[in-house]
Amino acid sequence: MFLRSTITFIGTFFIAAESIELPDLPYAYDALSPVISERTLRTHHLKHHAKYVTTANQILKEDKKYANLTPEKMIQDRSIRASNPVLFNNVAQSWNHAFYWKCLTPVGGGGMPSGILMDMIKRDFGSYEEFRKKMESEALACFGSGWAWLGYDSNRGQEKLVVMKTSGADNPLAFGVTPLLTIDVWEHAYYLDYQEKRNEYVDAFFSKLVHWAFAEENLNRVVTTRDEL
């Protein structure tokens, strides 16, 4: 069986929201090539991600009432989404990108997960193949810009894995779901390398780059195992 821990979200940022940082990538800009090119990574990280961080910090500097909130708390606070959508979008996109970089690895990427994550995938989706089919389907079905996620849902005592897509900057944290893994399907994530062929990018993500150890680490933060499935 699976027991919830006291952790309710993953701390992608480690400081209060009065200043959000642009993290370094956990690998060189050319490390994911040829699946994701150096040109794409540099543009994505140094222009798109950096712009979200800069815009969020400009707003936070001007409005001090958010200074004591972490980015996770701002994403979860629906009143901020309604009253200051520009802040929400830029904070969420800063968080989403910092998380996404860790979902990719140049060493040992692709393949299948193991341990508790694989056990829960089999339990909640029937098989790894069915899970992958569902997540790829969500990534391809996301109209326009967005994200596909693997998350841990403990709402109403369900304690199960879920696959979901979000539009724009949205994030599972806003719905009480803990992100474990994501794939960015905004066009700037893949268009320079794949043009309109999002399906090829999504397939390459799972076949060659997905960082299952990171997803397993995230899952282990929010559940503990006791007994066997």
Short mmCIF file of C-alpha atoms in Angstrom, two decimals:
data_model
loop_
_atom_site.label_atom_id
_atom_site.label_comp_id
_atom_site.label_asym_id
_atom_site.label_seq_id
_atom_site.Cartn_x
_atom_site.Cartn_y
_atom_site.Cartn_z
CA MET A 1 0.00 0.00 0.00
CA PHE A 2 1.06 3.62 -0.33
CA LEU A 3 1.05 6.17 2.45
CA ARG A 4 1.12 9.93 2.01
CA SER A 5 4.00 11.81 3.55
CA THR A 6 3.83 15.32 4.96
CA ILE A 7 5.37 16.78 1.79
CA THR A 8 2.76 18.32 -0.45
CA PHE A 9 4.85 19.86 -3.19
CA ILE A 10 8.32 19.76 -4.68
CA GLY A 11 10.59 22.72 -3.97
CA THR A 12 11.92 23.54 -7.42
CA PHE A 13 12.94 26.92 -6.01
CA PHE A 14 14.61 27.16 -2.63
CA ILE A 15 13.98 30.81 -1.78
CA ALA A 16 10.98 33.00 -1.13
CA ALA A 17 9.28 34.46 -4.14
CA GLU A 18 10.63 37.99 -3.72
CA SER A 19 13.38 36.82 -6.08
CA ILE A 20 13.14 33.93 -8.54
CA GLU A 21 16.38 32.68 -10.03
CA LEU A 22 17.15 31.31 -13.47
CA PRO A 23 18.85 27.99 -12.68
CA ASP A 24 21.72 26.66 -14.74
CA LEU A 25 20.86 23.66 -16.87
CA PRO A 26 21.95 20.36 -15.27
CA TYR A 27 23.95 19.56 -18.42
CA ALA A 28 25.79 21.35 -21.24
CA TYR A 29 23.79 23.04 -23.99
CA ASP A 30 24.97 20.47 -26.52
CA ALA A 31 24.47 17.46 -24.25
CA LEU A 32 21.04 16.48 -25.59
CA SER A 33 21.98 16.77 -29.25
CA PRO A 34 20.88 15.55 -31.74
CA VAL A 35 17.54 14.84 -30.03
CA ILE A 36 17.33 18.44 -28.82
CA SER A 37 19.88 20.70 -30.44
CA GLU A 38 22.20 23.17 -28.76
CA ARG A 39 20.42 25.96 -30.63
CA THR A 40 17.05 24.92 -29.23
CA LEU A 41 18.35 24.59 -25.66
CA ARG A 42 20.11 27.95 -25.72
CA THR A 43 17.06 29.70 -27.15
CA HIS A 44 14.66 27.93 -24.81
CA HIS A 45 16.69 28.51 -21.64
CA LEU A 46 18.38 31.87 -22.23
CA LYS A 47 15.49 33.61 -23.98
CA HIS A 48 12.14 32.01 -23.10
CA HIS A 49 12.83 30.73 -19.57
CA ALA A 50 14.91 33.79 -18.74
CA LYS A 51 12.12 36.12 -19.90
CA TYR A 52 9.60 34.44 -17.58
CA VAL A 53 12.00 34.84 -14.65
CA THR A 54 12.73 38.49 -15.46
CA THR A 55 9.05 39.38 -15.84
CA ALA A 56 8.07 37.59 -12.62
CA ASN A 57 10.82 39.38 -10.68
CA GLN A 58 9.78 42.77 -12.05
CA ILE A 59 6.25 42.24 -10.76
CA LEU A 60 7.44 40.90 -7.41
CA LYS A 61 9.74 43.88 -6.97
CA GLU A 62 6.87 46.29 -7.56
CA ASP A 63 4.31 44.47 -5.41
CA LYS A 64 5.71 43.33 -2.07
CA LYS A 65 2.56 41.56 -0.89
CA TYR A 66 3.76 38.34 -2.49
CA ALA A 67 7.24 38.47 -0.94
CA ASN A 68 6.61 35.77 1.65
CA LEU A 69 5.04 33.30 -0.76
CA THR A 70 7.01 30.58 -2.47
CA PRO A 71 6.40 30.09 -6.20
CA GLU A 72 4.56 26.84 -5.36
CA LYS A 73 2.19 28.68 -3.06
CA MET A 74 1.50 31.32 -5.69
CA ILE A 75 0.71 28.62 -8.24
CA GLN A 76 -1.68 26.98 -5.78
CA ASP A 77 -3.41 30.26 -4.85
CA ARG A 78 -6.34 30.66 -7.24
CA SER A 79 -6.90 34.25 -6.12
CA ILE A 80 -3.54 35.24 -7.59
CA ARG A 81 -4.42 33.58 -10.89
CA ALA A 82 -7.63 35.66 -10.98
CA SER A 83 -6.26 38.98 -9.71
CA ASN A 84 -2.82 38.97 -11.33
CA PRO A 85 -2.72 36.53 -14.26
CA VAL A 86 0.53 37.98 -15.61
CA LEU A 87 2.28 37.19 -12.34
CA PHE A 88 0.76 33.72 -12.20
CA ASN A 89 1.75 32.92 -15.77
CA ASN A 90 5.35 34.03 -15.38
CA VAL A 91 5.89 32.43 -11.98
CA ALA A 92 4.32 29.19 -13.16
CA GLN A 93 6.32 29.16 -16.38
CA SER A 94 9.52 29.80 -14.40
CA TRP A 95 8.68 26.82 -12.18
CA ASN A 96 7.58 24.61 -15.07
CA HIS A 97 10.81 25.15 -16.99
CA ALA A 98 13.09 24.63 -13.98
CA PHE A 99 11.26 21.34 -13.44
CA TYR A 100 11.30 20.34 -17.13
CA TRP A 101 15.09 20.61 -17.45
CA LYS A 102 15.43 17.94 -14.77
CA CYS A 103 13.07 15.63 -16.65
CA LEU A 104 15.72 15.30 -19.38
CA THR A 105 19.07 13.54 -19.13
CA PRO A 106 21.89 12.97 -21.59
CA VAL A 107 23.03 9.86 -19.72
CA GLY A 108 20.83 6.78 -19.44
CA GLY A 109 17.72 8.53 -20.71
CA GLY A 110 14.73 6.71 -22.14
CA GLY A 111 13.86 3.14 -21.30
CA MET A 112 11.49 2.32 -18.50
CA PRO A 113 11.23 3.35 -14.85
CA SER A 114 11.82 0.93 -12.01
CA GLY A 115 10.92 0.39 -8.37
CA ILE A 116 7.84 1.92 -6.81
CA LEU A 117 7.23 4.14 -9.84
CA MET A 118 7.01 1.17 -12.21
CA ASP A 119 4.83 -0.69 -9.71
CA MET A 120 2.40 2.22 -9.49
CA ILE A 121 2.37 2.71 -13.27
CA LYS A 122 1.37 -0.93 -13.72
CA ARG A 123 -1.25 -0.64 -10.99
CA ASP A 124 -2.81 2.60 -12.21
CA PHE A 125 -2.46 2.27 -16.00
CA GLY A 126 -2.24 -1.48 -16.55
CA SER A 127 1.22 -1.46 -18.12
CA TYR A 128 4.07 0.87 -19.01
CA GLU A 129 2.98 0.74 -22.64
CA GLU A 130 -0.52 1.93 -21.75
CA PHE A 131 0.89 4.72 -19.59
CA ARG A 132 3.21 5.92 -22.33
CA LYS A 133 0.41 5.78 -24.89
CA LYS A 134 -1.78 7.90 -22.61
CA MET A 135 0.89 10.50 -21.86
CA GLU A 136 1.91 10.78 -25.49
CA SER A 137 -1.75 11.17 -26.43
CA GLU A 138 -2.18 14.01 -23.92
CA ALA A 139 0.98 15.72 -25.18
CA LEU A 140 -0.27 15.57 -28.77
CA ALA A 141 -3.82 16.57 -27.86
CA CYS A 142 -2.72 19.76 -26.08
CA PHE A 143 -4.07 22.45 -28.41
CA GLY A 144 -1.62 25.27 -28.93
CA SER A 145 0.85 25.65 -26.07
CA GLY A 146 1.03 23.63 -22.88
CA TRP A 147 2.41 20.70 -20.95
CA ALA A 148 1.78 16.99 -20.40
CA TRP A 149 2.36 15.69 -16.88
CA LEU A 150 2.69 12.56 -14.82
CA GLY A 151 1.48 13.42 -11.34
CA TYR A 152 0.67 11.95 -7.96
CA ASP A 153 -2.93 12.61 -6.92
CA SER A 154 -3.83 12.27 -3.25
CA ASN A 155 -7.10 14.19 -3.50
CA ARG A 156 -9.98 12.53 -1.70
CA GLY A 157 -7.64 9.78 -0.56
CA GLN A 158 -7.12 8.42 -4.07
CA GLU A 159 -3.33 8.15 -3.81
CA LYS A 160 -2.74 7.28 -7.44
CA LEU A 161 -0.74 8.31 -10.49
CA VAL A 162 -2.50 10.46 -13.07
CA VAL A 163 -1.63 11.76 -16.53
CA MET A 164 -2.92 15.21 -17.38
CA LYS A 165 -2.36 18.03 -19.83
CA THR A 166 -2.40 21.71 -18.96
CA SER A 167 -2.71 24.73 -21.23
CA GLY A 168 -0.43 27.74 -21.21
CA ALA A 169 1.42 28.06 -17.91
CA ASP A 170 -0.89 25.88 -15.85
CA ASN A 171 0.55 23.35 -13.46
CA PRO A 172 -0.85 20.30 -11.59
CA LEU A 173 -0.03 22.01 -8.28
CA ALA A 174 -3.01 24.28 -8.92
CA PHE A 175 -5.25 21.20 -8.80
CA GLY A 176 -3.70 19.54 -5.76
CA VAL A 177 -1.62 17.11 -7.84
CA THR A 178 2.12 16.72 -7.28
CA PRO A 179 4.16 16.82 -10.52
CA LEU A 180 6.51 13.88 -11.05
CA LEU A 181 7.46 14.38 -14.71
CA THR A 182 6.59 16.75 -17.52
CA ILE A 183 7.10 17.29 -21.22
CA ASP A 184 6.98 20.82 -22.61
CA VAL A 185 4.85 21.03 -25.74
CA TRP A 186 5.12 24.76 -26.32
CA GLU A 187 6.47 25.13 -29.85
CA HIS A 188 9.66 26.82 -28.67
CA ALA A 189 10.61 23.52 -27.01
CA TYR A 190 10.87 21.64 -30.29
CA TYR A 191 10.06 23.67 -33.41
CA LEU A 192 13.64 24.48 -34.43
CA ASP A 193 14.40 20.75 -34.49
CA TYR A 194 11.09 19.14 -35.48
CA GLN A 195 9.00 21.92 -37.04
CA GLU A 196 5.34 20.83 -36.89
CA LYS A 197 6.19 17.20 -36.06
CA ARG A 198 5.40 17.31 -32.36
CA ASN A 199 4.83 13.56 -32.42
CA GLU A 200 8.49 12.94 -33.30
CA TYR A 201 9.67 15.19 -30.46
CA VAL A 202 7.38 13.45 -27.97
CA ASP A 203 8.54 10.01 -29.12
CA ALA A 204 12.19 11.07 -28.83
CA PHE A 205 11.57 12.41 -25.32
CA PHE A 206 10.39 9.02 -24.11
CA SER A 207 12.75 6.90 -26.19
CA LYS A 208 16.00 8.78 -25.55
CA LEU A 209 15.85 11.56 -22.95
CA VAL A 210 13.30 10.98 -20.19
CA HIS A 211 14.95 11.03 -16.76
CA TRP A 212 13.13 8.33 -14.83
CA ALA A 213 15.43 8.62 -11.82
CA PHE A 214 14.20 12.19 -11.31
CA ALA A 215 10.55 11.11 -11.50
CA GLU A 216 11.24 8.29 -9.05
CA GLU A 217 12.93 10.72 -6.69
CA ASN A 218 9.90 13.00 -6.81
CA LEU A 219 7.56 10.09 -6.11
CA ASN A 220 9.68 8.92 -3.19
CA ARG A 221 9.34 12.38 -1.67
CA VAL A 222 5.57 12.12 -1.48
CA VAL A 223 4.93 8.47 -0.70
CA THR A 224 6.43 5.71 1.38
CA THR A 225 5.98 2.06 0.64
CA ARG A 226 4.61 -0.51 3.04
CA ASP A 227 3.85 -4.03 2.00
CA GLU A 228 3.69 -5.04 -1.64
CA LEU A 229 1.15 -4.03 -4.25
#
